[in-house]
């Protein structure tokens, strides 16, 4: 009797092992298949980016894990990244209708995997709200260079993305969203859905005519209940972040705002190491840094940028007031230079 029972348990144990092995075999196969079928970045210079998503077919409304595999020209893991704007790697996600924005980083998630990062794999999590095409842009920095890459992903689902609506309004009610802690907001923001935890009034001033290839000065003025807001605070080591995307969906320019210098802006926190650094050519996509960030500022923030090509551009902004993260977004039309 005794031996019978033990045989029975041994048998169960063996089954458990076989099931476990089968599970791993199956898992291994799925991994292989995914590797074969990855989304590849458009530009391949010294930094190559491959994206693995889990699930492989992204479904609207379902949490998705995005793992970016960074390799150098020799195919070796690209690991010598430097923290810039408080994060090791910046991911901007914009929907094709230019109404949806996400701005996330590996550090924003508790499940951050430092061991994987040593192998050049950086992971973020995102829930794409609706089905359709999205552009994903990656910004990283090393000791001697900055890299900006982008790729597209297609999201499946019943709820489809709305079309682009051309709204060139210059005054808007803008919603704030409560910071998840430490300058984090990891959810998708739909600028048209009228949701949020607070409201602000934002006036944007841009030249009547914007010409491709020419530097443009744009100003933002923030108020609430007719009162100007003078205690905006830095967000990710900048007064304001911008993600500039055209309807062509051919890149995201990630740049930063500056605070006008008029003497009563309080003590400057620190000098941006890039201030005064002259760029030979303004990149059409990528990261730009200008000026310095006071501890408190407002109601005006400036954006200086150059649109390289004519077209319709959405300028997504992101900045912080108290514990609210605002996404003031304005559309501009850029004319051909004559
Ligand atoms: Cu970022």
Short mmCIF file of C-alpha atoms and ligand atoms in Angstrom, two decimals:
data_model
loop_
_atom_site.label_atom_id
_atom_site.label_comp_id
_atom_site.label_asym_id
_atom_site.label_seq_id
_atom_site.Cartn_x
_atom_site.Cartn_y
_atom_site.Cartn_z
CA UNK A 1 0.00 0.00 0.00
CA UNK A 2 2.75 2.34 1.05
CA UNK A 3 4.67 1.83 -2.18
CA UNK A 4 1.52 2.22 -4.26
CA UNK A 5 0.85 5.66 -2.81
CA UNK A 6 4.40 6.75 -3.35
CA UNK A 7 4.28 5.49 -6.95
CA UNK A 8 1.11 7.50 -7.45
CA UNK A 9 2.78 10.63 -6.15
CA UNK A 10 5.86 10.00 -8.25
CA UNK A 11 3.62 9.67 -11.27
CA UNK A 12 1.92 12.99 -10.47
CA UNK A 13 5.30 14.61 -9.96
CA UNK A 14 6.50 13.31 -13.34
CA UNK A 15 3.38 14.69 -15.04
CA UNK A 16 4.00 18.07 -13.42
CA UNK A 17 7.56 18.13 -14.77
CA UNK A 18 6.43 17.16 -18.27
CA UNK A 19 3.76 19.87 -18.25
CA UNK A 20 6.33 22.40 -17.09
CA UNK A 21 8.77 21.40 -19.84
CA UNK A 22 6.03 21.58 -22.47
CA UNK A 23 5.08 25.03 -21.20
CA UNK A 24 8.66 26.23 -21.56
CA UNK A 25 9.03 24.66 -25.00
CA UNK A 26 5.87 26.38 -26.12
CA UNK A 27 6.97 29.66 -24.58
CA UNK A 28 10.37 29.35 -26.28
CA UNK A 29 8.68 28.80 -29.62
CA UNK A 30 6.48 31.85 -29.15
CA UNK A 31 9.57 33.92 -28.37
CA UNK A 32 11.31 32.69 -31.52
CA UNK A 33 8.30 33.54 -33.59
CA UNK A 34 8.10 37.02 -32.13
CA UNK A 35 11.76 37.68 -32.81
CA UNK A 36 11.17 36.76 -36.42
CA UNK A 37 8.29 39.16 -36.72
CA UNK A 38 9.45 42.37 -35.02
CA UNK A 39 8.69 45.97 -35.88
CA UNK A 40 11.89 47.59 -37.13
CA UNK A 41 12.91 51.22 -36.65
CA UNK A 42 13.14 53.39 -39.75
CA UNK A 43 16.56 54.90 -39.24
CA UNK A 44 19.59 52.76 -38.59
CA UNK A 45 22.78 54.67 -37.84
CA UNK A 46 24.89 53.84 -34.83
CA UNK A 47 21.84 52.93 -32.78
CA UNK A 48 19.42 50.24 -33.91
CA UNK A 49 16.09 49.75 -32.22
CA UNK A 50 13.90 46.65 -32.36
CA UNK A 51 10.55 46.64 -30.63
CA UNK A 52 8.97 43.54 -29.11
CA UNK A 53 5.43 43.87 -27.90
CA UNK A 54 3.53 41.58 -25.56
CA UNK A 55 0.98 40.66 -26.79
CA UNK A 56 2.49 40.67 -30.26
CA UNK A 57 -0.76 41.91 -31.80
CA UNK A 58 -1.59 45.00 -29.81
CA UNK A 59 -5.24 45.31 -28.79
CA UNK A 60 -6.90 48.63 -27.97
CA UNK A 61 -7.73 48.94 -24.29
CA UNK A 62 -5.40 46.09 -23.27
CA UNK A 63 -2.21 46.72 -21.26
CA UNK A 64 0.77 46.17 -23.55
CA UNK A 65 4.42 45.66 -22.67
CA UNK A 66 6.81 47.37 -25.08
CA UNK A 67 10.43 46.23 -24.96
CA UNK A 68 12.94 48.22 -26.99
CA UNK A 69 16.11 46.29 -27.85
CA UNK A 70 18.95 48.72 -28.46
CA UNK A 71 22.01 47.56 -30.40
CA UNK A 72 25.03 49.31 -31.90
CA UNK A 73 26.40 49.04 -35.45
CA UNK A 74 28.01 45.68 -34.59
CA UNK A 75 24.80 44.26 -33.18
CA UNK A 76 26.08 44.43 -29.59
CA UNK A 77 23.74 45.65 -26.83
CA UNK A 78 23.75 49.44 -26.63
CA UNK A 79 24.12 50.15 -22.93
CA UNK A 80 26.05 53.38 -22.29
CA UNK A 81 22.99 55.60 -21.97
CA UNK A 82 23.05 58.71 -19.82
CA UNK A 83 20.13 60.06 -17.83
CA UNK A 84 18.82 63.25 -19.45
CA UNK A 85 15.73 65.16 -18.37
CA UNK A 86 15.61 62.84 -15.34
CA UNK A 87 15.16 59.66 -17.38
CA UNK A 88 17.35 57.05 -19.10
CA UNK A 89 15.07 56.71 -22.13
CA UNK A 90 12.09 58.77 -23.28
CA UNK A 91 9.20 57.26 -25.20
CA UNK A 92 6.64 59.52 -26.87
CA UNK A 93 3.54 57.91 -28.34
CA UNK A 94 1.18 59.82 -30.65
CA UNK A 95 -1.95 58.58 -32.43
CA UNK A 96 -2.32 59.13 -36.17
CA UNK A 97 -5.25 61.49 -35.57
CA UNK A 98 -2.87 63.72 -33.56
CA UNK A 99 -5.31 63.68 -30.61
CA UNK A 100 -3.66 61.03 -28.41
CA UNK A 101 -0.38 61.46 -26.54
CA UNK A 102 1.67 59.33 -24.16
CA UNK A 103 5.05 60.18 -22.60
CA UNK A 104 6.60 57.33 -20.62
CA UNK A 105 9.97 56.00 -19.42
CA UNK A 106 11.35 52.72 -18.00
CA UNK A 107 11.76 54.42 -14.58
CA UNK A 108 8.03 55.17 -14.45
CA UNK A 109 7.21 51.53 -13.70
CA UNK A 110 7.86 49.47 -10.58
CA UNK A 111 8.63 46.45 -12.74
CA UNK A 112 11.73 48.15 -14.17
CA UNK A 113 14.25 45.43 -15.05
CA UNK A 114 17.80 46.71 -14.55
CA UNK A 115 19.33 43.35 -15.51
CA UNK A 116 17.55 43.46 -18.88
CA UNK A 117 18.73 47.04 -19.37
CA UNK A 118 22.32 45.81 -19.03
CA UNK A 119 21.53 43.70 -22.11
CA UNK A 120 20.17 46.75 -23.94
CA UNK A 121 16.48 45.92 -23.37
CA UNK A 122 14.32 48.77 -22.05
CA UNK A 123 10.72 48.13 -21.07
CA UNK A 124 7.65 50.33 -20.72
CA UNK A 125 3.94 49.59 -20.38
CA UNK A 126 1.15 51.34 -22.22
CA UNK A 127 -2.53 50.88 -22.96
CA UNK A 128 -3.37 52.15 -26.44
CA UNK A 129 -6.90 53.57 -26.03
CA UNK A 130 -8.26 52.97 -29.55
CA UNK A 131 -7.43 50.97 -32.68
CA UNK A 132 -5.34 52.59 -35.40
CA UNK A 133 -1.81 53.64 -36.25
CA UNK A 134 0.54 55.24 -33.73
CA UNK A 135 4.01 56.72 -33.98
CA UNK A 136 6.48 55.87 -31.20
CA UNK A 137 9.58 58.00 -30.77
CA UNK A 138 12.57 57.12 -28.63
CA UNK A 139 15.07 59.65 -27.28
CA UNK A 140 18.34 58.62 -25.66
CA UNK A 141 21.65 60.28 -24.94
CA UNK A 142 25.22 59.03 -24.54
CA UNK A 143 28.28 60.97 -23.37
CA UNK A 144 28.90 62.23 -26.90
CA UNK A 145 25.68 61.96 -28.89
CA UNK A 146 21.91 62.15 -28.86
CA UNK A 147 19.76 59.67 -30.70
CA UNK A 148 16.15 59.96 -31.83
CA UNK A 149 14.39 57.02 -33.45
CA UNK A 150 10.82 56.43 -34.41
CA UNK A 151 8.65 53.60 -35.60
CA UNK A 152 4.98 52.91 -36.18
CA UNK A 153 2.69 50.36 -34.57
CA UNK A 154 -0.79 49.31 -35.62
CA UNK A 155 -3.29 48.62 -32.88
CA UNK A 156 -6.29 46.34 -33.40
CA UNK A 157 -9.73 46.61 -31.84
CA UNK A 158 -13.35 47.50 -32.38
CA UNK A 159 -13.10 51.07 -31.16
CA UNK A 160 -11.43 52.93 -34.04
CA UNK A 161 -9.43 56.15 -33.85
CA UNK A 162 -11.27 59.28 -35.00
CA UNK A 163 -9.95 61.21 -38.02
CA UNK A 164 -7.63 64.21 -37.76
CA UNK A 165 -9.64 67.33 -37.03
CA UNK A 166 -7.99 70.57 -38.11
CA UNK A 167 -8.44 72.99 -35.25
CA UNK A 168 -6.28 76.11 -35.45
CA UNK A 169 -7.81 77.75 -32.35
CA UNK A 170 -5.41 79.81 -30.24
CA UNK A 171 -7.31 79.82 -26.93
CA UNK A 172 -8.33 76.63 -25.21
CA UNK A 173 -9.56 75.08 -22.03
CA UNK A 174 -6.82 72.59 -21.17
CA UNK A 175 -7.16 69.72 -18.71
CA UNK A 176 -4.76 68.77 -15.95
CA UNK A 177 -4.12 65.18 -14.84
CA UNK A 178 -2.91 64.24 -11.37
CA UNK A 179 0.78 63.32 -11.25
CA UNK A 180 1.26 59.63 -10.38
CA UNK A 181 4.30 60.70 -8.31
CA UNK A 182 7.78 61.87 -9.33
CA UNK A 183 6.77 63.55 -12.61
CA UNK A 184 4.96 60.48 -13.91
CA UNK A 185 1.86 60.17 -16.01
CA UNK A 186 1.82 56.76 -17.66
CA UNK A 187 -1.64 56.72 -19.24
CA UNK A 188 -2.65 57.82 -22.71
CA UNK A 189 -4.14 61.31 -22.82
CA UNK A 190 -6.81 62.07 -25.38
CA UNK A 191 -6.82 65.83 -25.78
CA UNK A 192 -10.33 65.85 -27.25
CA UNK A 193 -12.21 63.75 -24.68
CA UNK A 194 -12.77 66.55 -22.17
CA UNK A 195 -11.55 64.44 -19.25
CA UNK A 196 -9.08 65.40 -16.56
CA UNK A 197 -8.90 66.42 -12.91
CA UNK A 198 -8.55 70.21 -13.35
CA UNK A 199 -9.02 72.90 -15.99
CA UNK A 200 -6.83 75.77 -17.14
CA UNK A 201 -7.14 78.51 -19.71
CA UNK A 202 -4.30 78.59 -22.22
CA UNK A 203 -3.64 81.20 -24.87
CA UNK A 204 -1.09 80.41 -27.53
CA UNK A 205 0.53 83.08 -29.67
CA UNK A 206 2.18 82.20 -32.96
CA UNK A 207 3.05 84.32 -36.02
CA UNK A 208 0.22 84.68 -38.54
CA UNK A 209 2.41 83.05 -41.16
CA UNK A 210 4.81 80.25 -40.29
CA UNK A 211 7.34 79.40 -42.99
CA UNK A 212 9.20 76.12 -43.34
CA UNK A 213 12.88 76.39 -42.46
CA UNK A 214 12.51 79.61 -40.45
CA UNK A 215 12.85 79.90 -36.68
CA UNK A 216 9.48 80.56 -35.03
CA UNK A 217 8.79 82.06 -31.59
CA UNK A 218 5.62 80.77 -29.99
CA UNK A 219 4.39 81.83 -26.54
CA UNK A 220 1.96 80.19 -24.13
CA UNK A 221 0.05 82.09 -21.45
CA UNK A 222 -1.54 80.14 -18.57
CA UNK A 223 -4.40 81.34 -16.39
CA UNK A 224 -7.27 80.11 -14.26
CA UNK A 225 -10.37 82.07 -13.24
CA UNK A 226 -8.95 85.08 -15.13
CA UNK A 227 -5.83 85.03 -12.91
CA UNK A 228 -2.42 84.43 -14.47
CA UNK A 229 -0.61 81.39 -13.08
CA UNK A 230 2.79 82.39 -11.71
CA UNK A 231 3.73 79.19 -9.88
CA UNK A 232 4.24 76.66 -12.63
CA UNK A 233 6.95 74.15 -11.66
CA UNK A 234 9.58 72.28 -13.69
CA UNK A 235 8.52 68.97 -15.22
CA UNK A 236 11.26 66.43 -15.97
CA UNK A 237 13.95 69.08 -15.73
CA UNK A 238 12.38 71.59 -18.15
CA UNK A 239 9.75 74.36 -17.95
CA UNK A 240 7.74 72.61 -20.65
CA UNK A 241 8.12 69.62 -22.95
CA UNK A 242 6.95 69.54 -26.56
CA UNK A 243 6.24 66.72 -28.98
CA UNK A 244 5.81 68.16 -32.47
CA UNK A 245 4.29 65.84 -35.07
CA UNK A 246 3.01 66.46 -38.59
CA UNK A 247 0.04 64.74 -40.22
CA UNK A 248 2.67 62.84 -42.27
CA UNK A 249 3.56 61.03 -39.02
CA UNK A 250 7.21 61.11 -40.13
CA UNK A 251 8.91 61.75 -36.80
CA UNK A 252 8.43 63.44 -33.45
CA UNK A 253 10.50 66.47 -32.53
CA UNK A 254 10.94 66.36 -28.74
CA UNK A 255 11.96 69.83 -27.63
CA UNK A 256 11.64 72.05 -24.54
CA UNK A 257 10.26 75.45 -23.62
CA UNK A 258 12.02 78.38 -22.00
CA UNK A 259 10.97 80.96 -19.47
CA UNK A 260 11.32 84.63 -20.51
CA UNK A 261 14.04 86.45 -18.58
CA UNK A 262 12.64 89.62 -17.02
CA UNK A 263 14.39 89.82 -13.69
CA UNK A 264 11.55 88.82 -11.34
CA UNK A 265 11.55 85.16 -12.21
CA UNK A 266 13.31 84.15 -9.00
CA UNK A 267 16.61 82.39 -8.66
CA UNK A 268 17.71 80.23 -11.55
CA UNK A 269 17.89 76.64 -10.43
CA UNK A 270 20.70 75.57 -12.69
CA UNK A 271 22.20 76.11 -16.07
CA UNK A 272 21.27 73.67 -18.76
CA UNK A 273 24.57 72.22 -20.03
CA UNK A 274 23.24 72.64 -23.55
CA UNK A 275 22.55 76.37 -23.21
CA UNK A 276 24.51 78.29 -25.80
CA UNK A 277 25.56 75.08 -27.49
CA UNK A 278 25.32 75.88 -31.15
CA UNK A 279 23.92 73.22 -33.42
CA UNK A 280 25.12 73.15 -37.02
CA UNK A 281 21.77 72.03 -38.26
CA UNK A 282 18.41 71.90 -36.56
CA UNK A 283 17.35 68.28 -36.53
CA UNK A 284 13.90 67.54 -37.94
CA UNK A 285 13.38 64.97 -35.25
CA UNK A 286 15.04 64.51 -31.90
CA UNK A 287 15.76 66.27 -28.68
CA UNK A 288 16.52 69.95 -28.20
CA UNK A 289 17.50 71.68 -24.99
CA UNK A 290 17.45 75.41 -24.36
CA UNK A 291 17.77 77.82 -21.45
CA UNK A 292 17.42 77.16 -17.75
CA UNK A 293 14.58 76.21 -15.42
CA UNK A 294 13.57 78.40 -12.46
CA UNK A 295 11.91 76.74 -9.44
CA UNK A 296 8.70 78.65 -10.12
CA UNK A 297 7.63 80.49 -13.23
CA UNK A 298 4.68 81.69 -15.26
CA UNK A 299 2.38 82.76 -16.70
CA UNK A 300 4.45 82.73 -19.93
CA UNK A 301 6.46 79.92 -21.48
CA UNK A 302 8.18 80.23 -24.86
CA UNK A 303 8.86 77.74 -27.59
CA UNK A 304 11.47 78.40 -30.25
CA UNK A 305 11.55 75.89 -33.04
CA UNK A 306 11.90 75.42 -36.78
CA UNK A 307 9.49 73.40 -38.90
CA UNK A 308 11.54 71.81 -41.66
CA UNK A 309 8.75 71.11 -44.14
CA UNK A 310 5.40 72.71 -45.00
CA UNK A 311 2.34 70.95 -43.62
CA UNK A 312 -0.01 70.72 -40.66
CA UNK A 313 1.67 70.11 -37.32
CA UNK A 314 0.27 69.32 -33.89
CA UNK A 315 2.31 70.82 -31.04
CA UNK A 316 1.68 68.72 -27.94
CA UNK A 317 2.86 70.50 -24.80
CA UNK A 318 3.37 69.06 -21.33
CA UNK A 319 4.01 70.98 -18.13
CA UNK A 320 3.22 70.97 -14.43
CA UNK A 321 1.30 73.09 -11.92
CA UNK A 322 0.99 71.82 -8.31
CA UNK A 323 0.41 68.09 -8.79
CA UNK A 324 -1.37 68.58 -12.12
CA UNK A 325 0.21 67.65 -15.44
CA UNK A 326 -1.21 69.70 -18.31
CA UNK A 327 -1.21 68.83 -22.00
CA UNK A 328 -1.83 72.11 -23.88
CA UNK A 329 -1.99 71.18 -27.55
CA UNK A 330 -2.26 73.51 -30.54
CA UNK A 331 -2.19 72.95 -34.29
CA UNK A 332 -0.29 75.11 -36.78
CA UNK A 333 -0.06 75.30 -40.54
CA UNK A 334 3.42 75.71 -42.01
CA UNK A 335 3.77 77.31 -45.46
CA UNK A 336 6.31 76.62 -48.17
CA UNK A 337 9.10 79.23 -48.22
CA UNK A 338 8.96 81.47 -51.31
CU1 LIG B 1 10.54 61.95 -21.44
#
